[in-house]
Amino acid sequence: FIPINKIFEKSSQDLDQILMFKPISSPNLAYSEIYTYFKSQFKYTSISTLQQVMPEFMDKLSLSYELHEDQRIGLFVHIGCLIERILSGAQETQQPQEKVSAIIHKFPTDYTLIAKLFKPIEHAFNVIITDDELATIIMIIKKI
C-alpha cells in the first residue's frame, strides 16, 4: 500500500523510488540548519556521525509513518538532543513505568519497528535507547 499523497507530494523523479518502496532522501536543507545549531550546543555528540546516521533513519521512519515536516524536524531535534543527553550522562526524565508499558502494549508493532530503526544509531554512538524514550517517540509519531 502506498498512500496517494506520497505520490503527489514528491517530485516525478522520485516516483520510481516510491513505487519500489525505497527511501527518498530527506530534505537536508532544514537539517543543515539543525546541524549548525547542534554544532554550537553539543559537547559530546559527533555531528559528523549524526550526519551519517540520521538522514537514513529519518527516511526509513518517514516511509513507515505519515510524518508532517514539523514532526520530522521535531523528531530530528529530539533524537539529536536525546543522544547528547545520553552521552553527557545527564539524568533523564522518566515517564511513569505504567505509561511506558501501556504505550508499548498498545503499539507493539510500532515499538518493534522503531527499536529496530534505532539500532544503527545505538551502534554508531554506543548508546542504548530505553523503552521510555521509545515510548516518547511513539507518542510523538502517534500524536498522543
PDB file of C-alpha atoms in Angstrom:
ATOM      1  CA  PHE A   1       0.000   0.000   0.000  1.00  0.00           C
ATOM      2  CA  ILE A   2       1.310   3.436  -0.945  1.00  0.00           C
ATOM      3  CA  PRO A   3      -0.643   6.462   0.261  1.00  0.00           C
ATOM      4  CA  ILE A   4      -1.650   8.634  -2.685  1.00  0.00           C
ATOM      5  CA  ASN A   5      -0.328  11.772  -1.018  1.00  0.00           C
ATOM      6  CA  LYS A   6       3.175  10.201  -1.016  1.00  0.00           C
ATOM      7  CA  ILE A   7       2.969  10.091  -4.802  1.00  0.00           C
ATOM      8  CA  PHE A   8       1.760  13.657  -5.240  1.00  0.00           C
ATOM      9  CA  GLU A   9       3.909  15.356  -2.628  1.00  0.00           C
ATOM     10  CA  LYS A  10       7.187  14.136  -4.182  1.00  0.00           C
ATOM     11  CA  SER A  11       8.705  15.100  -7.496  1.00  0.00           C
ATOM     12  CA  SER A  12       8.223  12.941 -10.569  1.00  0.00           C
ATOM     13  CA  GLN A  13      11.905  11.950 -10.377  1.00  0.00           C
ATOM     14  CA  ASP A  14      11.180  10.243  -7.029  1.00  0.00           C
ATOM     15  CA  LEU A  15       8.209   8.263  -8.339  1.00  0.00           C
ATOM     16  CA  ASP A  16      10.249   5.150  -9.230  1.00  0.00           C
ATOM     17  CA  GLN A  17      11.747   5.027  -5.747  1.00  0.00           C
ATOM     18  CA  ILE A  18       8.341   5.454  -4.130  1.00  0.00           C
ATOM     19  CA  LEU A  19       6.849   2.644  -6.198  1.00  0.00           C
ATOM     20  CA  MET A  20       9.768   0.374  -5.302  1.00  0.00           C
ATOM     21  CA  PHE A  21       9.323   1.218  -1.583  1.00  0.00           C
ATOM     22  CA  LYS A  22      12.780   2.757  -1.399  1.00  0.00           C
ATOM     23  CA  PRO A  23      13.503   5.686   0.903  1.00  0.00           C
ATOM     24  CA  ILE A  24      13.538   9.154  -0.582  1.00  0.00           C
ATOM     25  CA  SER A  25      16.346  11.288   0.751  1.00  0.00           C
ATOM     26  CA  SER A  26      15.169  13.605   3.457  1.00  0.00           C
ATOM     27  CA  PRO A  27      15.341  17.301   2.716  1.00  0.00           C
ATOM     28  CA  ASN A  28      18.769  18.224   4.020  1.00  0.00           C
ATOM     29  CA  LEU A  29      18.065  21.960   3.819  1.00  0.00           C
ATOM     30  CA  ALA A  30      16.229  22.106   7.118  1.00  0.00           C
ATOM     31  CA  TYR A  31      18.588  19.578   8.639  1.00  0.00           C
ATOM     32  CA  SER A  32      21.664  21.636   7.785  1.00  0.00           C
ATOM     33  CA  GLU A  33      20.370  24.445   9.991  1.00  0.00           C
ATOM     34  CA  ILE A  34      19.776  21.945  12.793  1.00  0.00           C
ATOM     35  CA  TYR A  35      23.289  20.544  12.404  1.00  0.00           C
ATOM     36  CA  THR A  36      24.639  24.088  12.698  1.00  0.00           C
ATOM     37  CA  TYR A  37      22.670  24.554  15.901  1.00  0.00           C
ATOM     38  CA  PHE A  38      23.864  21.186  17.218  1.00  0.00           C
ATOM     39  CA  LYS A  39      27.491  22.146  16.496  1.00  0.00           C
ATOM     40  CA  SER A  40      27.133  25.230  18.661  1.00  0.00           C
ATOM     41  CA  GLN A  41      25.352  23.432  21.515  1.00  0.00           C
ATOM     42  CA  PHE A  42      26.611  19.857  21.733  1.00  0.00           C
ATOM     43  CA  LYS A  43      29.757  18.853  23.600  1.00  0.00           C
ATOM     44  CA  TYR A  44      29.536  15.058  23.494  1.00  0.00           C
ATOM     45  CA  THR A  45      27.834  14.136  20.229  1.00  0.00           C
ATOM     46  CA  SER A  46      29.776  13.845  16.982  1.00  0.00           C
ATOM     47  CA  ILE A  47      27.913  15.940  14.422  1.00  0.00           C
ATOM     48  CA  SER A  48      29.591  14.110  11.553  1.00  0.00           C
ATOM     49  CA  THR A  49      28.284  10.804  12.926  1.00  0.00           C
ATOM     50  CA  LEU A  50      24.814  12.326  13.248  1.00  0.00           C
ATOM     51  CA  GLN A  51      25.061  13.429   9.623  1.00  0.00           C
ATOM     52  CA  GLN A  52      25.858   9.849   8.634  1.00  0.00           C
ATOM     53  CA  VAL A  53      23.070   8.068  10.509  1.00  0.00           C
ATOM     54  CA  MET A  54      20.180  10.489  10.891  1.00  0.00           C
ATOM     55  CA  PRO A  55      19.121  11.005   7.241  1.00  0.00           C
ATOM     56  CA  GLU A  56      18.700   7.269   6.660  1.00  0.00           C
ATOM     57  CA  PHE A  57      16.896   6.869   9.997  1.00  0.00           C
ATOM     58  CA  MET A  58      14.511   9.719   9.134  1.00  0.00           C
ATOM     59  CA  ASP A  59      13.941   8.335   5.623  1.00  0.00           C
ATOM     60  CA  LYS A  60      13.017   4.910   6.969  1.00  0.00           C
ATOM     61  CA  LEU A  61      10.809   6.461   9.632  1.00  0.00           C
ATOM     62  CA  SER A  62       9.081   8.606   7.002  1.00  0.00           C
ATOM     63  CA  LEU A  63       8.490   5.533   4.847  1.00  0.00           C
ATOM     64  CA  SER A  64       6.716   3.814   7.729  1.00  0.00           C
ATOM     65  CA  TYR A  65       4.734   6.768   9.059  1.00  0.00           C
ATOM     66  CA  GLU A  66       2.927   9.745   7.586  1.00  0.00           C
ATOM     67  CA  LEU A  67       5.002  12.462   9.229  1.00  0.00           C
ATOM     68  CA  HIS A  68       4.435  16.127   8.572  1.00  0.00           C
ATOM     69  CA  GLU A  69       7.501  18.272   8.104  1.00  0.00           C
ATOM     70  CA  ASP A  70       7.166  19.765  11.580  1.00  0.00           C
ATOM     71  CA  GLN A  71       7.011  16.234  13.049  1.00  0.00           C
ATOM     72  CA  ARG A  72      10.118  15.202  11.102  1.00  0.00           C
ATOM     73  CA  ILE A  73      12.046  18.242  12.247  1.00  0.00           C
ATOM     74  CA  GLY A  74      10.795  17.870  15.821  1.00  0.00           C
ATOM     75  CA  LEU A  75      11.803  14.204  15.900  1.00  0.00           C
ATOM     76  CA  PHE A  76      15.157  15.016  14.340  1.00  0.00           C
ATOM     77  CA  VAL A  77      15.909  17.610  17.034  1.00  0.00           C
ATOM     78  CA  HIS A  78      14.504  15.388  19.794  1.00  0.00           C
ATOM     79  CA  ILE A  79      16.674  12.435  18.773  1.00  0.00           C
ATOM     80  CA  GLY A  80      19.801  14.574  18.431  1.00  0.00           C
ATOM     81  CA  CYS A  81      19.216  16.032  21.901  1.00  0.00           C
ATOM     82  CA  LEU A  82      18.444  12.565  23.246  1.00  0.00           C
ATOM     83  CA  ILE A  83      21.812  11.283  22.050  1.00  0.00           C
ATOM     84  CA  GLU A  84      23.596  14.301  23.531  1.00  0.00           C
ATOM     85  CA  ARG A  85      21.800  13.819  26.851  1.00  0.00           C
ATOM     86  CA  ILE A  86      22.708  10.120  26.999  1.00  0.00           C
ATOM     87  CA  LEU A  87      26.343  10.750  26.070  1.00  0.00           C
ATOM     88  CA  SER A  88      26.644  13.546  28.631  1.00  0.00           C
ATOM     89  CA  GLY A  89      25.414  11.237  31.378  1.00  0.00           C
ATOM     90  CA  ALA A  90      22.653  13.680  32.294  1.00  0.00           C
ATOM     91  CA  GLN A  91      19.794  12.347  34.387  1.00  0.00           C
ATOM     92  CA  GLU A  92      16.943  11.571  32.061  1.00  0.00           C
ATOM     93  CA  THR A  93      13.397  12.466  32.923  1.00  0.00           C
ATOM     94  CA  GLN A  94      11.344   9.334  33.000  1.00  0.00           C
ATOM     95  CA  GLN A  95       7.696   8.753  32.380  1.00  0.00           C
ATOM     96  CA  PRO A  96       5.799   6.593  34.853  1.00  0.00           C
ATOM     97  CA  GLN A  97       6.513   2.933  34.103  1.00  0.00           C
ATOM     98  CA  GLU A  98       2.783   2.231  33.791  1.00  0.00           C
ATOM     99  CA  LYS A  99       2.508   4.784  31.000  1.00  0.00           C
ATOM    100  CA  VAL A 100       5.531   3.382  29.153  1.00  0.00           C
ATOM    101  CA  SER A 101       4.170  -0.163  29.466  1.00  0.00           C
ATOM    102  CA  ALA A 102       0.737   0.955  28.275  1.00  0.00           C
ATOM    103  CA  ILE A 103       2.208   2.640  25.156  1.00  0.00           C
ATOM    104  CA  ILE A 104       4.342  -0.400  24.313  1.00  0.00           C
ATOM    105  CA  HIS A 105       1.416  -2.748  24.910  1.00  0.00           C
ATOM    106  CA  LYS A 106      -0.946  -0.634  22.795  1.00  0.00           C
ATOM    107  CA  PHE A 107       1.520  -0.224  19.886  1.00  0.00           C
ATOM    108  CA  PRO A 108       3.722  -3.360  19.862  1.00  0.00           C
ATOM    109  CA  THR A 109       4.360  -3.262  16.110  1.00  0.00           C
ATOM    110  CA  ASP A 110       5.437   0.377  16.279  1.00  0.00           C
ATOM    111  CA  TYR A 111       7.642  -0.363  19.274  1.00  0.00           C
ATOM    112  CA  THR A 112       9.384  -3.224  17.456  1.00  0.00           C
ATOM    113  CA  LEU A 113       9.837  -1.227  14.244  1.00  0.00           C
ATOM    114  CA  ILE A 114      11.164   1.896  15.945  1.00  0.00           C
ATOM    115  CA  ALA A 115      13.504  -0.112  18.175  1.00  0.00           C
ATOM    116  CA  LYS A 116      14.866  -1.807  15.036  1.00  0.00           C
ATOM    117  CA  LEU A 117      15.289   1.522  13.233  1.00  0.00           C
ATOM    118  CA  PHE A 118      17.297   2.849  16.194  1.00  0.00           C
ATOM    119  CA  LYS A 119      19.871   0.019  16.061  1.00  0.00           C
ATOM    120  CA  PRO A 120      22.276   1.820  13.669  1.00  0.00           C
ATOM    121  CA  ILE A 121      22.104   4.952  15.854  1.00  0.00           C
ATOM    122  CA  GLU A 122      22.703   2.930  19.014  1.00  0.00           C
ATOM    123  CA  HIS A 123      25.654   1.228  17.345  1.00  0.00           C
ATOM    124  CA  ALA A 124      27.126   4.447  15.925  1.00  0.00           C
ATOM    125  CA  PHE A 125      27.073   6.229  19.292  1.00  0.00           C
ATOM    126  CA  ASN A 126      27.459   3.167  21.547  1.00  0.00           C
ATOM    127  CA  VAL A 127      24.271   4.018  23.450  1.00  0.00           C
ATOM    128  CA  ILE A 128      21.056   2.238  24.349  1.00  0.00           C
ATOM    129  CA  ILE A 129      17.721   3.901  23.681  1.00  0.00           C
ATOM    130  CA  THR A 130      15.468   2.999  26.597  1.00  0.00           C
ATOM    131  CA  ASP A 131      11.866   1.854  26.402  1.00  0.00           C
ATOM    132  CA  ASP A 132      10.948   5.167  27.998  1.00  0.00           C
ATOM    133  CA  GLU A 133      12.462   7.025  25.054  1.00  0.00           C
ATOM    134  CA  LEU A 134      10.941   4.645  22.513  1.00  0.00           C
ATOM    135  CA  ALA A 135       7.536   5.265  24.102  1.00  0.00           C
ATOM    136  CA  THR A 136       8.127   9.018  23.804  1.00  0.00           C
ATOM    137  CA  ILE A 137       8.954   8.630  20.092  1.00  0.00           C
ATOM    138  CA  ILE A 138       5.774   6.589  19.592  1.00  0.00           C
ATOM    139  CA  MET A 139       3.790   9.302  21.363  1.00  0.00           C
ATOM    140  CA  ILE A 140       5.267  11.962  19.077  1.00  0.00           C
ATOM    141  CA  ILE A 141       4.542   9.924  15.940  1.00  0.00           C
ATOM    142  CA  LYS A 142       1.025   8.974  17.043  1.00  0.00           C
ATOM    143  CA  LYS A 143       0.350  12.494  18.365  1.00  0.00           C
ATOM    144  CA  ILE A 144      -0.669  11.172  21.762  1.00  0.00           C
TER     145      ILE A 144
END
